[in-house]
XYZ file of N, CA and C in Angstrom:
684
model
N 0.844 -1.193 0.000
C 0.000 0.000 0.000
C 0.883 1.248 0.000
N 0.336 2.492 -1.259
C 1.114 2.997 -0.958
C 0.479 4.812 -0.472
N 1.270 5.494 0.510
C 0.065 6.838 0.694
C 0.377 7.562 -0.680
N -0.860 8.672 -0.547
C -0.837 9.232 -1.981
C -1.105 10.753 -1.224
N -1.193 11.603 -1.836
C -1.067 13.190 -1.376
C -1.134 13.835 -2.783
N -2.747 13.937 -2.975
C -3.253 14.972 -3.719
C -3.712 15.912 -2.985
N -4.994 17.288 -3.780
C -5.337 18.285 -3.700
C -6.467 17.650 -2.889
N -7.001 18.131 -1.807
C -7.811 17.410 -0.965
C -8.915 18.533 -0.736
N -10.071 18.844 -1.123
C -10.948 20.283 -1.110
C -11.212 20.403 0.417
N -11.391 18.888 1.365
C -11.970 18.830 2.377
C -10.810 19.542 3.649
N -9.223 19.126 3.025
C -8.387 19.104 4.120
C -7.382 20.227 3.356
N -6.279 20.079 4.074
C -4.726 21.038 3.771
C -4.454 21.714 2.457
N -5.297 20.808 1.258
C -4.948 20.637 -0.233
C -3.562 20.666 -0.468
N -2.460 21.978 -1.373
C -1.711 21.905 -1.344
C -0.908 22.909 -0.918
N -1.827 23.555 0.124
C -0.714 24.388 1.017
C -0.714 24.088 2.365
N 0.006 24.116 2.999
C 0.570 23.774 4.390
C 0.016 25.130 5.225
N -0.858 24.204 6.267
C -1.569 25.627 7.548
C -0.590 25.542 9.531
N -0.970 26.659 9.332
C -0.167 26.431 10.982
C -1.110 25.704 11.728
N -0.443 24.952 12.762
C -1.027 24.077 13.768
C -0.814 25.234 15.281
N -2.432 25.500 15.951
C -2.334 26.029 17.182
C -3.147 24.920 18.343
N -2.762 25.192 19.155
C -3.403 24.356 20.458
C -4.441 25.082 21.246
N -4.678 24.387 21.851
C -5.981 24.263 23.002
C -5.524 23.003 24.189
N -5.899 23.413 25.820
C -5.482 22.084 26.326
C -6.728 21.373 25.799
N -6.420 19.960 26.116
C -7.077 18.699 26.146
C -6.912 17.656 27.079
N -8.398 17.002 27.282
C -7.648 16.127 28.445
C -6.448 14.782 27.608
N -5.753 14.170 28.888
C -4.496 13.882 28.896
C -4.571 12.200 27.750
N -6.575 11.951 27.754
C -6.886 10.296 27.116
C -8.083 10.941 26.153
N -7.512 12.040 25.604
C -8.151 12.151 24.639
C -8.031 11.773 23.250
N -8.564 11.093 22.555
C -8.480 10.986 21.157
C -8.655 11.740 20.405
N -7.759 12.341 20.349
C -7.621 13.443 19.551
C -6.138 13.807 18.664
N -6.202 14.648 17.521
C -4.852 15.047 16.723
C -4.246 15.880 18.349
N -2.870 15.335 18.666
C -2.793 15.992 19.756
C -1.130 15.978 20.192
N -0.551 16.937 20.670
C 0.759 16.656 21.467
C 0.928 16.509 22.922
N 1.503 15.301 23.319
C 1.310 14.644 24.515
C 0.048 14.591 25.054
N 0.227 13.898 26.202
C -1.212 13.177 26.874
C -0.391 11.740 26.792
N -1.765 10.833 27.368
C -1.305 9.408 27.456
C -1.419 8.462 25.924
N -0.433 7.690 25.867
C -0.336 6.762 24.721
C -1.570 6.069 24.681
N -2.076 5.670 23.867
C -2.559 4.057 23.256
C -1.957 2.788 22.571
N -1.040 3.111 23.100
C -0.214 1.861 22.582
C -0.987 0.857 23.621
N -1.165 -0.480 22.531
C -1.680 -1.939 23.218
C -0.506 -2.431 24.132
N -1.282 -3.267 25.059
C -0.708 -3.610 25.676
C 0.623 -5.131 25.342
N 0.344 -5.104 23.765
C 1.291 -6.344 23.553
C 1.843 -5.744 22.692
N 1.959 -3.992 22.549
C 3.436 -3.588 22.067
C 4.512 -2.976 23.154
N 5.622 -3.460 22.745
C 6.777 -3.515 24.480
C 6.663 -1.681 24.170
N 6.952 -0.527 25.030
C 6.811 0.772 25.224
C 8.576 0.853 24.810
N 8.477 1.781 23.580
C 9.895 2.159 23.232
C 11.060 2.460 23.989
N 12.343 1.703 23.474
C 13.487 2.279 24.341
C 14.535 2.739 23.441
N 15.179 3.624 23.619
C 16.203 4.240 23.295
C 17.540 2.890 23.099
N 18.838 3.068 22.106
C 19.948 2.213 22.316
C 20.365 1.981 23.966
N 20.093 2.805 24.468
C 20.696 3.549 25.503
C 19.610 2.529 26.832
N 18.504 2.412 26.656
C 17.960 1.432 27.722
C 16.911 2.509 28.283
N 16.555 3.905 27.725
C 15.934 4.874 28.640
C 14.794 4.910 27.686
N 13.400 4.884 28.882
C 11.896 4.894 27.938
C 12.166 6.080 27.261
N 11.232 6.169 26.269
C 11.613 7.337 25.152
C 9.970 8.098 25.300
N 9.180 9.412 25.525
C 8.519 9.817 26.237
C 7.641 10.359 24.496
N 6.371 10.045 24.525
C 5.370 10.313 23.253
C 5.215 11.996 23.152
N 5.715 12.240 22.502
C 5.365 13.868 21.812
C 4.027 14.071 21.258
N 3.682 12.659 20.420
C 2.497 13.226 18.976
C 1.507 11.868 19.687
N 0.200 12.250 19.296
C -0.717 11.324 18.770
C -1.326 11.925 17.799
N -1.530 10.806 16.970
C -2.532 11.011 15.533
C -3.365 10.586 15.250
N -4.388 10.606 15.191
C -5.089 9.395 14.415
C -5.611 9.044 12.982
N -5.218 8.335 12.868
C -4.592 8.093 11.167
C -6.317 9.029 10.368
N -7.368 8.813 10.980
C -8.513 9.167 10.288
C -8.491 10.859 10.294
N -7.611 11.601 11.332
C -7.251 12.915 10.787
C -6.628 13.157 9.580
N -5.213 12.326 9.670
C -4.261 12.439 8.341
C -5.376 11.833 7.093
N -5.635 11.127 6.886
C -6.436 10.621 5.831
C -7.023 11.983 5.783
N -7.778 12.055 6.403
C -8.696 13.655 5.820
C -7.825 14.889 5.829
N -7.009 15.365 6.127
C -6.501 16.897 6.208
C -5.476 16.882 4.745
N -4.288 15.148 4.824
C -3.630 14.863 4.009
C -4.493 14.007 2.459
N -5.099 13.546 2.945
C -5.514 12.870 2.157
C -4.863 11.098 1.474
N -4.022 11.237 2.467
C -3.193 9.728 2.475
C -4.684 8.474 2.583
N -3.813 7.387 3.034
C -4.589 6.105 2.519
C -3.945 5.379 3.534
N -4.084 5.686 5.000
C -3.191 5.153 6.370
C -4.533 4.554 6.563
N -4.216 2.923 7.476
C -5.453 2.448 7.694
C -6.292 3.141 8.482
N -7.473 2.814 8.547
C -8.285 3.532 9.233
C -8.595 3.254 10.781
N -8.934 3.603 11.743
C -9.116 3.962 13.010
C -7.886 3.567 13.596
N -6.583 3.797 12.987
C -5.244 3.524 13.554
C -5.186 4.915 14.237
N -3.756 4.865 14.769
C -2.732 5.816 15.546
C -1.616 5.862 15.061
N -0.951 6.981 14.722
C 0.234 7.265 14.696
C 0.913 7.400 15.966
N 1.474 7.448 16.655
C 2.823 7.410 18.090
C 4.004 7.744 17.739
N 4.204 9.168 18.348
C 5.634 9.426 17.750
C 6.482 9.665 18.902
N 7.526 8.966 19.682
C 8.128 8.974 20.695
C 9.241 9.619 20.665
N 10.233 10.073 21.647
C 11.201 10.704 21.477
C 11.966 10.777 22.876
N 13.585 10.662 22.790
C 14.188 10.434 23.575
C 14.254 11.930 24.336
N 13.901 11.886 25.727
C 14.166 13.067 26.556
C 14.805 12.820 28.056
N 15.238 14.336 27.981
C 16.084 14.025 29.395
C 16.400 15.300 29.811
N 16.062 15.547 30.994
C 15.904 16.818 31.927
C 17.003 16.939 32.437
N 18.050 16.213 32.705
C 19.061 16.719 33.230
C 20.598 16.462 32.496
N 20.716 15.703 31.014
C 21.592 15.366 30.393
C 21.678 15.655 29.150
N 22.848 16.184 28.697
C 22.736 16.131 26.833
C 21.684 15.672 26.190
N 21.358 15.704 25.032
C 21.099 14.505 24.635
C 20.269 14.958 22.938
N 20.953 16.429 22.476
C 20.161 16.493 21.649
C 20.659 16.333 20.362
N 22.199 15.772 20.519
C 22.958 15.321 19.114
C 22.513 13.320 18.947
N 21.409 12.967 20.039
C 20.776 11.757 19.634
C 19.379 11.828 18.554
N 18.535 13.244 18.442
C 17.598 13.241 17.778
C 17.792 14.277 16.530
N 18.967 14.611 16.568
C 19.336 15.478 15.102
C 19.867 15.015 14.242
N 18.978 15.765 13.442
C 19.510 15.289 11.657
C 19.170 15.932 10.962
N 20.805 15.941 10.130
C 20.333 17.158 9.108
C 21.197 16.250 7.336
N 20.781 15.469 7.641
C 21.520 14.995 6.300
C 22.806 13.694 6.537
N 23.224 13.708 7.555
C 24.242 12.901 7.735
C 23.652 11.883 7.960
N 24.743 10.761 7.628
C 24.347 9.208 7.562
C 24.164 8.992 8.811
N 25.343 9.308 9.647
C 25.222 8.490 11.022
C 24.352 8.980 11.878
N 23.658 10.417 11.843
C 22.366 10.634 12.333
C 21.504 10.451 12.338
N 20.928 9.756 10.424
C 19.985 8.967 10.366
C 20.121 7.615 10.927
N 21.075 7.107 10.939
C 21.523 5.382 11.925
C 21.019 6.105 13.268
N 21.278 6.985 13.868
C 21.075 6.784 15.243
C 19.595 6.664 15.425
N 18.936 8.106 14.419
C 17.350 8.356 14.870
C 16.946 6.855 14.601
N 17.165 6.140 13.654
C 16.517 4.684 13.182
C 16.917 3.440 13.838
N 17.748 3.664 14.933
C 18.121 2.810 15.883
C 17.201 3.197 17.156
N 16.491 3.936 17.073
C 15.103 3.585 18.345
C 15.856 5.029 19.090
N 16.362 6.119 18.749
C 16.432 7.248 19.507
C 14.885 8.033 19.770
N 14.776 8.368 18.224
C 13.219 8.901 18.358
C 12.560 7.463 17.361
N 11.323 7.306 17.867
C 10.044 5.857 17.094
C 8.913 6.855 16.560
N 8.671 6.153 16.111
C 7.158 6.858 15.147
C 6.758 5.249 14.851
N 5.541 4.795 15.445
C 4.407 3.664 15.222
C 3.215 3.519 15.200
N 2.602 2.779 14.139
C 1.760 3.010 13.412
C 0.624 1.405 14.453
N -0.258 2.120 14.667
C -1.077 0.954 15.342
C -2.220 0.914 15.943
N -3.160 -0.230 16.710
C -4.808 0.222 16.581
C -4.982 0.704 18.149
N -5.729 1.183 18.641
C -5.968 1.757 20.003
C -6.497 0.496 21.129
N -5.107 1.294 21.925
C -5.424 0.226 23.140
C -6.096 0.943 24.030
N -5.435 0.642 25.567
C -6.310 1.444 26.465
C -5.144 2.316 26.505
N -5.605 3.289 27.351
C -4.690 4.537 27.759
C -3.292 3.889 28.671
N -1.731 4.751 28.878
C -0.666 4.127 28.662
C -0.137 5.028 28.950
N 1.138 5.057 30.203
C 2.188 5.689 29.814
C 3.685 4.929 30.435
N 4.854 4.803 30.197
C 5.480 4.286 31.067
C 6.781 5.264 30.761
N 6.393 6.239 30.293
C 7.783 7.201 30.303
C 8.184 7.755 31.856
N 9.241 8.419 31.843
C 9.007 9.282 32.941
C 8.653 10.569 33.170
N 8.513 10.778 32.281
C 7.131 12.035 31.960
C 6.163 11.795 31.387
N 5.372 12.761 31.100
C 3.768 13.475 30.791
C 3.964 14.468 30.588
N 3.509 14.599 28.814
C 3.311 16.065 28.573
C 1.841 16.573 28.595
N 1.774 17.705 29.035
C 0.298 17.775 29.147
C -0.267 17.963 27.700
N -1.515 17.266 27.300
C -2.001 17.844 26.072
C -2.396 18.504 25.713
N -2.077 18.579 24.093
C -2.631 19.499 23.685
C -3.189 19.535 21.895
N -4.159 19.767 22.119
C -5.125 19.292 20.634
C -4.405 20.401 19.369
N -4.457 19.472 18.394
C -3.960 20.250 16.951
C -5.803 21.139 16.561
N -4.994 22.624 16.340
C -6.461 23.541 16.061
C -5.574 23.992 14.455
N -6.279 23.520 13.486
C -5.419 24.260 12.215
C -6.155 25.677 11.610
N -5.097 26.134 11.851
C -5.244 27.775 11.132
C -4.921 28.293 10.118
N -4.256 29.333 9.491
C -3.977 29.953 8.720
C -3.484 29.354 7.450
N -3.651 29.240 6.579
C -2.611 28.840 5.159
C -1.634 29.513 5.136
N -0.134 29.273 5.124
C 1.462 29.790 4.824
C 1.587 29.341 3.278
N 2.480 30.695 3.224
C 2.929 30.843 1.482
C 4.473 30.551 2.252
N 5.033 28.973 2.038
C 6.213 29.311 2.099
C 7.127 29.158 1.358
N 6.539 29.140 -0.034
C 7.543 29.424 -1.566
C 8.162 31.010 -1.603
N 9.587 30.706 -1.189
C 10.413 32.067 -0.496
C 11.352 31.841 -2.568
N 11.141 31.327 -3.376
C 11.390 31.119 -4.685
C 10.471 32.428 -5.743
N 9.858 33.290 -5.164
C 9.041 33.736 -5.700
C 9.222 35.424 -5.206
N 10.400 35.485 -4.278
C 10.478 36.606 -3.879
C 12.180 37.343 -3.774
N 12.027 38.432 -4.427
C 13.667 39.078 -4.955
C 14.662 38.909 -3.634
N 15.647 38.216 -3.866
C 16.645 38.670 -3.289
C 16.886 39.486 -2.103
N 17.023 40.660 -2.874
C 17.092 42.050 -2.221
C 16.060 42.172 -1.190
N 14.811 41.883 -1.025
C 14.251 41.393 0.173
C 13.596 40.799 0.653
N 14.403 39.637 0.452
C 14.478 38.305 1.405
C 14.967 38.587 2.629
N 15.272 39.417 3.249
C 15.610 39.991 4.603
C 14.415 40.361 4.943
N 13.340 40.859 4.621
C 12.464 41.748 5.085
C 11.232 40.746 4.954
N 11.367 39.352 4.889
C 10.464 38.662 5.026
C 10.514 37.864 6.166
N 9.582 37.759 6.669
C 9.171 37.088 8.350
C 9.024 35.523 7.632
N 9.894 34.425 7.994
C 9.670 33.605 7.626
C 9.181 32.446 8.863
N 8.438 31.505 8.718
C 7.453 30.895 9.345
C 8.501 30.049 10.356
N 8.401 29.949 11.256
C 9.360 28.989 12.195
C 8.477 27.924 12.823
N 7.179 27.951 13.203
C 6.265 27.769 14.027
C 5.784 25.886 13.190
N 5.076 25.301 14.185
C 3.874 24.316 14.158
C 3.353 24.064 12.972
N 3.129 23.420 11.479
C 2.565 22.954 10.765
C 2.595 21.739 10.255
N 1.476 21.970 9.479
C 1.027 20.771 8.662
C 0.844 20.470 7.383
N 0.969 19.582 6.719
C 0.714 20.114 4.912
C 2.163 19.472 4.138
N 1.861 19.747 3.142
C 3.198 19.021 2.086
C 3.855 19.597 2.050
N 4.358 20.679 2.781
C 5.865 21.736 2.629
C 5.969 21.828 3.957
N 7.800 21.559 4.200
C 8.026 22.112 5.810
C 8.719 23.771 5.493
N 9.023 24.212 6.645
C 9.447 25.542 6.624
C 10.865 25.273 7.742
N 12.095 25.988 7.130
C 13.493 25.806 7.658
C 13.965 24.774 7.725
N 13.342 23.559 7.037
C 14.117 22.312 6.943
C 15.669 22.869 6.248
N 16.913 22.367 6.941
C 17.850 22.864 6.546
C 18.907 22.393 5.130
N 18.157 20.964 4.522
C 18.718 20.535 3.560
C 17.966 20.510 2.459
N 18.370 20.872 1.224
C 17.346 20.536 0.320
C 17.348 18.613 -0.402
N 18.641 18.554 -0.571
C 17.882 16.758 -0.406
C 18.492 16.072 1.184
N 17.644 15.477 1.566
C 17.545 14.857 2.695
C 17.989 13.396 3.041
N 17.949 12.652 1.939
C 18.250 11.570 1.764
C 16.635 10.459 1.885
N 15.621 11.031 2.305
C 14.429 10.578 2.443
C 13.551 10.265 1.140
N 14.267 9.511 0.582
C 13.042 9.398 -0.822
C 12.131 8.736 -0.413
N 12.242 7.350 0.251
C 10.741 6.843 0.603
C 9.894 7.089 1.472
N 10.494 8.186 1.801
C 9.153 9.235 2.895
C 8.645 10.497 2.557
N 7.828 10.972 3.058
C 7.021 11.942 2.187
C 6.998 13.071 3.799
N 6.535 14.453 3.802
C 6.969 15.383 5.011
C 5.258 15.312 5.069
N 5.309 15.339 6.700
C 4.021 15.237 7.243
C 3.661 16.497 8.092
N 4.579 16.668 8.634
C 4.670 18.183 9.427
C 5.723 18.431 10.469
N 5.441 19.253 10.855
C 6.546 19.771 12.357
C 6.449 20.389 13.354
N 6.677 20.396 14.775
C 6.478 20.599 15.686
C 7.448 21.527 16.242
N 7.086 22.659 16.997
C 7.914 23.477 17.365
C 8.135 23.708 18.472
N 9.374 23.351 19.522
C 9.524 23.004 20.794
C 9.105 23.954 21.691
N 8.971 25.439 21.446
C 8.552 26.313 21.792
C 7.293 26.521 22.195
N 6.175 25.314 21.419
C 4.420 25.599 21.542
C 4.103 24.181 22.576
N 5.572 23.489 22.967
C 4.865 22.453 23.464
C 4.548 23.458 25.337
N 3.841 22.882 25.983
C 3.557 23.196 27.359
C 4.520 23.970 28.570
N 4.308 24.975 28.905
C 5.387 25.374 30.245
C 6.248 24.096 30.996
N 7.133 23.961 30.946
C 8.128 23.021 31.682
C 8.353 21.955 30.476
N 8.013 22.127 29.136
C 8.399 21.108 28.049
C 8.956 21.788 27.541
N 9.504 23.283 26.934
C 9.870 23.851 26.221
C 11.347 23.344 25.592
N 11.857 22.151 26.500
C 13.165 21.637 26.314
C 12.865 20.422 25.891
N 11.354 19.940 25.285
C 11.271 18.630 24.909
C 12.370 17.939 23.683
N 12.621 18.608 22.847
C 13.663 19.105 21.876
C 15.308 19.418 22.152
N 15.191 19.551 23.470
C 16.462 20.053 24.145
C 16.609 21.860 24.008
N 16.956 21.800 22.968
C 16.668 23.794 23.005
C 15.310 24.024 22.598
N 14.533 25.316 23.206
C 12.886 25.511 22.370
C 12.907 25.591 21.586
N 14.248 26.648 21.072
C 13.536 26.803 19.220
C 14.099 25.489 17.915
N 14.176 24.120 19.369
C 14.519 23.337 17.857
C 12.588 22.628 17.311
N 12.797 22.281 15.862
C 11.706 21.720 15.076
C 12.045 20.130 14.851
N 10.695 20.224 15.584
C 11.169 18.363 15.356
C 9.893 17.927 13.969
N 10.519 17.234 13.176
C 10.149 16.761 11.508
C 9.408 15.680 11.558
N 8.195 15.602 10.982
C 7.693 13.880 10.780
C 7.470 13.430 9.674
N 8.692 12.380 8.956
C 7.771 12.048 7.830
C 7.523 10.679 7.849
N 6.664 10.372 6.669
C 5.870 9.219 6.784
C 6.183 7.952 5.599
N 6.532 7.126 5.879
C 7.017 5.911 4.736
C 5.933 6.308 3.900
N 6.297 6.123 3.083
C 5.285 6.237 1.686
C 4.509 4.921 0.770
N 5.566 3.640 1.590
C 5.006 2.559 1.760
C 4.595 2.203 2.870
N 3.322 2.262 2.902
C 2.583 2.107 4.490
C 3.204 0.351 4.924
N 3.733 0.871 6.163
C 4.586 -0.176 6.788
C 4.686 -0.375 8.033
N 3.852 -0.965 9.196
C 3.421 -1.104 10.357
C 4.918 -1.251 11.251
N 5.857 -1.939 10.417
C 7.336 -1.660 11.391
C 8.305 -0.783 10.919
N 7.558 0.071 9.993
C 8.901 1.338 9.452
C 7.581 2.203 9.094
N 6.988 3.000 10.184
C 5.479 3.740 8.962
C 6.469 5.174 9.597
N 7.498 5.215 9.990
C 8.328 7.342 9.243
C 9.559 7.429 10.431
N 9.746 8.538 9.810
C 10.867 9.281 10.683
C 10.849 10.398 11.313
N 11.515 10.401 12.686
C 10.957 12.073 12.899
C 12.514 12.483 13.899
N 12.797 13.492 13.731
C 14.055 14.059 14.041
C 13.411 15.479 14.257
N 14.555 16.423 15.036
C 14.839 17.706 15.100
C 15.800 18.486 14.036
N 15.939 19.488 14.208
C 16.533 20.656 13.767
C 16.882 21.722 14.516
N 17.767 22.575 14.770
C 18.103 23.815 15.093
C 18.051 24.841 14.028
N 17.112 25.852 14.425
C 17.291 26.936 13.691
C 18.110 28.272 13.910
């Protein structure tokens, strides 16, 4: 199976909108950042190389993406996108990548997980909880910066923030090495909750999600940071 990403009248089509929040409770089903997992109880809860639970940033549920994206993810699934954190240690040259090989080996060695799967009961075994918070989509971004002179490209406010849609904004490479994944959106460490702002390690890093393009229950994407 493979996802597809046309012009969708109902959802995103083909411009990318900012993502704002609202709290939510913590077992809500909802497009949402942090709260409690649904991971079943006969999938083991992600670990890092390293042996340390790795703490859920995203829930999705695949029947949002189908409609906003217009993909072809099974239906009443979850996306789970986990990520290695740590309040009192380094740790943010384990979830960055910007093109290098051995950064993609690390993220794909279980630093940060992204899993694709059906709803269990509510779940957490990290050592945190982020409080949630529901995806509210807003505005449409023009971020074809190809269309504007030179001379001032300084004087343009360019988008740093939360979206969604088939274009990211400040991704820092133009090829990535990701052909069999497609960009799903990004998260900006800055919008996650008071006392998460370091979920990322620095606030203003963007953490990336993309999505196998061959829908694949033990490889369904990748998701890394950035510094801007």
């Amino acid at each position: 199976m493979k996802l597809k990403n046309v012009e969708n009248k109902d959802g995103v089509e083909n411009m990318s909108v900012e993502i704002i929040f609202k709290n939510v409770e913590n077992e809500s089903n909802v497009p949402r950042l942090g709260g409690y997992s649904f991971l079943p109880e006969h999938i083991d809860w992600p670990l890092n190389p390293d042996g340390d639970k790795l703490t859920l940033v995203l829930c999705l549920p695949t029947d949002f993406l189908n409609k906003t994206l217009d993909l072809n993810l099974p239906k009443a699934h979850l996306l789970s996108v986990f990520t290695t954190y740590k309040k009192d240690d380094y740790f943010l040259d384990l979830i960055t990548f910007h093109g290098d090989k051995e950064e993609l080996k690390n993220i794909k060695e279980g630093f940060t997980r992204v899993l694709l799967h059906e709803a269990g009961d509510i779940r957490n075994e990290s050592d945190f909880l982020i409080p949630a918070q529901e995806f509210i989509l807003g505005d449409e971004l023009n971020l074809d910066l190809e269309e504007v002179d030179e001379e001032n490209l300084d004087d343009i406010e360019i988008y740093c923030g939360s979206l969604i849609g088939p274009k990211p904004s400040l991704l820092q490479i133009e090829n990535i090495g990701l052909d069999d994944y497609q960009f799903c959106l990004q998260i900006y460490g800055g919008d996650f909750p008071e006392g998460f702002h370091d979920i990322f390690s620095l606030s203003d890093s963007i953490g990336y999600l993309f999505l196998n393009k061959n829908v694949d229950q033990n490889d369904a994407g990748v998701f890394f940071t950035q510094c801007t």
